[in-house]
């Protein structure tokens, strides 16, 4: 999910019509750096029994791994307050209790996050990507995808 497309304008709290603004949602939009936003999203993801959630435009400092109420959170880190990906992994998946040391970040940059989960009875490789925008050159996009895959 792209947390900026949630459409809250950080300056006055008004909802922003993301369809109308496209990639130009308010420049001061702070991703998950808005008080309560991450917790609200995590509560919703828990309600839907999500085991893994990939986030783009997290805009959090990092790279880092931390613990939230129902998820372990791995952040790639932002680039001067922009971009940033994150992976939220449920603390219990299909009856298997996940421990933070079972999550290993293999690679992280503001547009890419590769995490391995190795728990008894469960082995998952997770990738969270934030692709280049359409305005980038075809050559740049191809190079990015080649490096990402």
PDB file of C-alpha atoms in Angstrom:
ATOM      1  CA  UNK A   1       0.000   0.000   0.000  1.00  0.00           C
ATOM      2  CA  UNK A   2       1.117   3.540  -0.629  1.00  0.00           C
ATOM      3  CA  UNK A   3       0.460   5.386   2.609  1.00  0.00           C
ATOM      4  CA  UNK A   4       0.407   8.768   0.862  1.00  0.00           C
ATOM      5  CA  UNK A   5      -2.633   7.695  -1.128  1.00  0.00           C
ATOM      6  CA  UNK A   6      -4.583   7.681   2.135  1.00  0.00           C
ATOM      7  CA  UNK A   7      -4.986  11.336   1.313  1.00  0.00           C
ATOM      8  CA  UNK A   8      -4.625  13.238   4.572  1.00  0.00           C
ATOM      9  CA  UNK A   9      -3.141  16.685   4.189  1.00  0.00           C
ATOM     10  CA  UNK A  10      -0.678  17.033   7.070  1.00  0.00           C
ATOM     11  CA  UNK A  11      -1.085  20.816   7.222  1.00  0.00           C
ATOM     12  CA  UNK A  12      -4.786  21.095   8.046  1.00  0.00           C
ATOM     13  CA  UNK A  13      -6.168  17.549   8.320  1.00  0.00           C
ATOM     14  CA  UNK A  14      -8.497  17.863   5.315  1.00  0.00           C
ATOM     15  CA  UNK A  15      -8.954  14.822   3.101  1.00  0.00           C
ATOM     16  CA  UNK A  16      -7.212  15.081  -0.251  1.00  0.00           C
ATOM     17  CA  UNK A  17      -8.768  13.672  -3.415  1.00  0.00           C
ATOM     18  CA  UNK A  18      -5.882  11.478  -4.526  1.00  0.00           C
ATOM     19  CA  UNK A  19      -7.507  10.713  -7.869  1.00  0.00           C
ATOM     20  CA  UNK A  20      -7.440  14.425  -8.681  1.00  0.00           C
ATOM     21  CA  UNK A  21      -3.901  14.978  -7.414  1.00  0.00           C
ATOM     22  CA  UNK A  22      -2.217  11.819  -8.728  1.00  0.00           C
ATOM     23  CA  UNK A  23       1.451  11.746  -7.743  1.00  0.00           C
ATOM     24  CA  UNK A  24       1.239  15.311  -6.473  1.00  0.00           C
ATOM     25  CA  UNK A  25      -0.397  14.722  -3.091  1.00  0.00           C
ATOM     26  CA  UNK A  26       0.676  17.530  -0.739  1.00  0.00           C
ATOM     27  CA  UNK A  27       4.435  18.028  -0.531  1.00  0.00           C
ATOM     28  CA  UNK A  28       4.291  18.004   3.262  1.00  0.00           C
ATOM     29  CA  UNK A  29       2.610  14.580   3.378  1.00  0.00           C
ATOM     30  CA  UNK A  30       4.633  12.635   5.915  1.00  0.00           C
ATOM     31  CA  UNK A  31       3.859   9.001   5.183  1.00  0.00           C
ATOM     32  CA  UNK A  32       3.834   7.035   8.422  1.00  0.00           C
ATOM     33  CA  UNK A  33       5.278  10.010  10.285  1.00  0.00           C
ATOM     34  CA  UNK A  34       1.734  11.248  10.991  1.00  0.00           C
ATOM     35  CA  UNK A  35       0.727  10.572  14.597  1.00  0.00           C
ATOM     36  CA  UNK A  36      -1.527   7.532  14.796  1.00  0.00           C
ATOM     37  CA  UNK A  37      -1.445   6.662  11.085  1.00  0.00           C
ATOM     38  CA  UNK A  38       0.675   3.509  11.407  1.00  0.00           C
ATOM     39  CA  UNK A  39      -1.313   2.250  14.388  1.00  0.00           C
ATOM     40  CA  UNK A  40      -4.640   2.807  12.628  1.00  0.00           C
ATOM     41  CA  UNK A  41      -3.415   0.985   9.519  1.00  0.00           C
ATOM     42  CA  UNK A  42      -2.011  -1.880  11.573  1.00  0.00           C
ATOM     43  CA  UNK A  43      -5.323  -2.263  13.415  1.00  0.00           C
ATOM     44  CA  UNK A  44      -7.121  -2.487  10.066  1.00  0.00           C
ATOM     45  CA  UNK A  45      -4.609  -5.003   8.701  1.00  0.00           C
ATOM     46  CA  UNK A  46      -4.988  -7.087  11.859  1.00  0.00           C
ATOM     47  CA  UNK A  47      -8.780  -6.989  11.493  1.00  0.00           C
ATOM     48  CA  UNK A  48      -8.345  -8.381   7.954  1.00  0.00           C
ATOM     49  CA  UNK A  49      -5.924 -11.057   9.281  1.00  0.00           C
ATOM     50  CA  UNK A  50      -3.043  -9.801   7.131  1.00  0.00           C
ATOM     51  CA  UNK A  51       0.159 -11.734   7.780  1.00  0.00           C
ATOM     52  CA  UNK A  52       2.422  -9.583   5.596  1.00  0.00           C
ATOM     53  CA  UNK A  53       1.923  -5.951   4.570  1.00  0.00           C
ATOM     54  CA  UNK A  54       4.217  -4.097   2.183  1.00  0.00           C
ATOM     55  CA  UNK A  55       4.271  -0.321   2.498  1.00  0.00           C
ATOM     56  CA  UNK A  56       5.682   2.338   0.194  1.00  0.00           C
ATOM     57  CA  UNK A  57       6.181   6.025   0.993  1.00  0.00           C
ATOM     58  CA  UNK A  58       6.679   5.042   4.645  1.00  0.00           C
ATOM     59  CA  UNK A  59       9.136   7.944   4.957  1.00  0.00           C
ATOM     60  CA  UNK A  60      10.507   6.587   8.225  1.00  0.00           C
ATOM     61  CA  UNK A  61      14.071   6.825   9.416  1.00  0.00           C
ATOM     62  CA  UNK A  62      16.029   3.633   9.158  1.00  0.00           C
ATOM     63  CA  UNK A  63      16.894   1.089   8.157  1.00  0.00           C
ATOM     64  CA  UNK A  64      15.473  -0.340  11.342  1.00  0.00           C
ATOM     65  CA  UNK A  65      13.495  -3.183  12.846  1.00  0.00           C
ATOM     66  CA  UNK A  66      10.991  -2.571  15.627  1.00  0.00           C
ATOM     67  CA  UNK A  67       8.052  -4.163  17.352  1.00  0.00           C
ATOM     68  CA  UNK A  68       4.487  -2.869  17.175  1.00  0.00           C
ATOM     69  CA  UNK A  69       1.341  -4.205  18.843  1.00  0.00           C
ATOM     70  CA  UNK A  70       0.576  -6.989  16.324  1.00  0.00           C
ATOM     71  CA  UNK A  71       3.460  -6.747  13.852  1.00  0.00           C
ATOM     72  CA  UNK A  72       7.207  -6.711  13.560  1.00  0.00           C
ATOM     73  CA  UNK A  73       8.137  -3.726  11.397  1.00  0.00           C
ATOM     74  CA  UNK A  74      11.156  -3.603   9.116  1.00  0.00           C
ATOM     75  CA  UNK A  75      11.879  -0.186   7.585  1.00  0.00           C
ATOM     76  CA  UNK A  76      14.194   0.454   4.645  1.00  0.00           C
ATOM     77  CA  UNK A  77      14.671   4.096   5.578  1.00  0.00           C
ATOM     78  CA  UNK A  78      13.761   7.168   3.579  1.00  0.00           C
ATOM     79  CA  UNK A  79      15.774   9.400   1.264  1.00  0.00           C
ATOM     80  CA  UNK A  80      15.792  12.919   2.758  1.00  0.00           C
ATOM     81  CA  UNK A  81      12.229  12.428   4.016  1.00  0.00           C
ATOM     82  CA  UNK A  82      10.947  10.856   0.787  1.00  0.00           C
ATOM     83  CA  UNK A  83      10.283   7.318  -0.372  1.00  0.00           C
ATOM     84  CA  UNK A  84      10.966   4.524   2.113  1.00  0.00           C
ATOM     85  CA  UNK A  85       9.510   1.036   2.122  1.00  0.00           C
ATOM     86  CA  UNK A  86       8.455  -1.096   5.054  1.00  0.00           C
ATOM     87  CA  UNK A  87       7.364  -4.647   5.714  1.00  0.00           C
ATOM     88  CA  UNK A  88       4.956  -5.499   8.510  1.00  0.00           C
ATOM     89  CA  UNK A  89       5.040  -9.147   9.585  1.00  0.00           C
ATOM     90  CA  UNK A  90       2.355 -10.528  11.908  1.00  0.00           C
ATOM     91  CA  UNK A  91       3.645 -11.864  15.221  1.00  0.00           C
ATOM     92  CA  UNK A  92       1.690 -15.063  14.650  1.00  0.00           C
ATOM     93  CA  UNK A  93       1.187 -16.658  11.238  1.00  0.00           C
ATOM     94  CA  UNK A  94      -0.927 -19.777  10.823  1.00  0.00           C
ATOM     95  CA  UNK A  95      -0.371 -20.795  14.425  1.00  0.00           C
ATOM     96  CA  UNK A  96       3.395 -20.209  14.210  1.00  0.00           C
ATOM     97  CA  UNK A  97       4.760 -17.630  16.645  1.00  0.00           C
ATOM     98  CA  UNK A  98       7.269 -15.384  14.898  1.00  0.00           C
ATOM     99  CA  UNK A  99      10.298 -14.027  16.752  1.00  0.00           C
ATOM    100  CA  UNK A 100      12.143 -10.891  15.610  1.00  0.00           C
ATOM    101  CA  UNK A 101      15.455 -12.707  15.188  1.00  0.00           C
ATOM    102  CA  UNK A 102      13.784 -14.905  12.545  1.00  0.00           C
ATOM    103  CA  UNK A 103      13.470 -11.844  10.278  1.00  0.00           C
ATOM    104  CA  UNK A 104      16.638 -11.010   8.382  1.00  0.00           C
ATOM    105  CA  UNK A 105      16.985  -7.971   6.139  1.00  0.00           C
ATOM    106  CA  UNK A 106      18.972  -9.064   3.106  1.00  0.00           C
ATOM    107  CA  UNK A 107      18.918  -5.660   1.393  1.00  0.00           C
ATOM    108  CA  UNK A 108      17.381  -2.251   2.002  1.00  0.00           C
ATOM    109  CA  UNK A 109      17.366   1.075   0.209  1.00  0.00           C
ATOM    110  CA  UNK A 110      14.599   3.715   0.010  1.00  0.00           C
ATOM    111  CA  UNK A 111      12.923   1.920  -2.925  1.00  0.00           C
ATOM    112  CA  UNK A 112      13.661  -1.739  -2.145  1.00  0.00           C
ATOM    113  CA  UNK A 113      13.409  -4.014   0.866  1.00  0.00           C
ATOM    114  CA  UNK A 114      14.279  -7.729   0.812  1.00  0.00           C
ATOM    115  CA  UNK A 115      13.533  -9.672   4.008  1.00  0.00           C
ATOM    116  CA  UNK A 116      13.802 -13.383   4.778  1.00  0.00           C
ATOM    117  CA  UNK A 117      11.610 -15.023   7.409  1.00  0.00           C
ATOM    118  CA  UNK A 118      12.991 -18.312   8.681  1.00  0.00           C
ATOM    119  CA  UNK A 119      10.862 -19.876  11.405  1.00  0.00           C
ATOM    120  CA  UNK A 120      10.322 -23.563  12.179  1.00  0.00           C
ATOM    121  CA  UNK A 121       7.667 -24.668   9.690  1.00  0.00           C
ATOM    122  CA  UNK A 122       7.735 -21.410   7.733  1.00  0.00           C
ATOM    123  CA  UNK A 123      10.227 -20.017   5.225  1.00  0.00           C
ATOM    124  CA  UNK A 124       9.231 -16.903   3.277  1.00  0.00           C
ATOM    125  CA  UNK A 125      11.158 -14.366   1.212  1.00  0.00           C
ATOM    126  CA  UNK A 126       9.455 -10.959   1.121  1.00  0.00           C
ATOM    127  CA  UNK A 127      10.151  -8.147  -1.295  1.00  0.00           C
ATOM    128  CA  UNK A 128       8.689  -4.654  -1.025  1.00  0.00           C
ATOM    129  CA  UNK A 129       9.337  -2.410  -4.017  1.00  0.00           C
ATOM    130  CA  UNK A 130       8.601   1.202  -4.882  1.00  0.00           C
ATOM    131  CA  UNK A 131       9.195   1.452  -8.614  1.00  0.00           C
ATOM    132  CA  UNK A 132      10.441   4.534 -10.398  1.00  0.00           C
ATOM    133  CA  UNK A 133       7.821   6.982 -11.602  1.00  0.00           C
ATOM    134  CA  UNK A 134       6.553   7.071 -15.166  1.00  0.00           C
ATOM    135  CA  UNK A 135       8.489  10.283 -15.799  1.00  0.00           C
ATOM    136  CA  UNK A 136      11.835   8.467 -15.521  1.00  0.00           C
ATOM    137  CA  UNK A 137      13.562   7.417 -18.722  1.00  0.00           C
ATOM    138  CA  UNK A 138      12.949   3.926 -20.077  1.00  0.00           C
ATOM    139  CA  UNK A 139      16.655   3.220 -19.618  1.00  0.00           C
ATOM    140  CA  UNK A 140      16.541   4.222 -15.941  1.00  0.00           C
ATOM    141  CA  UNK A 141      13.442   2.107 -15.329  1.00  0.00           C
ATOM    142  CA  UNK A 142      14.957  -0.936 -17.048  1.00  0.00           C
ATOM    143  CA  UNK A 143      18.181  -0.560 -15.050  1.00  0.00           C
ATOM    144  CA  UNK A 144      16.179  -0.277 -11.807  1.00  0.00           C
ATOM    145  CA  UNK A 145      14.131  -3.404 -12.569  1.00  0.00           C
ATOM    146  CA  UNK A 146      17.237  -5.323 -13.614  1.00  0.00           C
ATOM    147  CA  UNK A 147      18.909  -4.444 -10.312  1.00  0.00           C
ATOM    148  CA  UNK A 148      15.738  -5.247  -8.358  1.00  0.00           C
ATOM    149  CA  UNK A 149      15.238  -8.685  -9.818  1.00  0.00           C
TER     150      UNK A 149
END
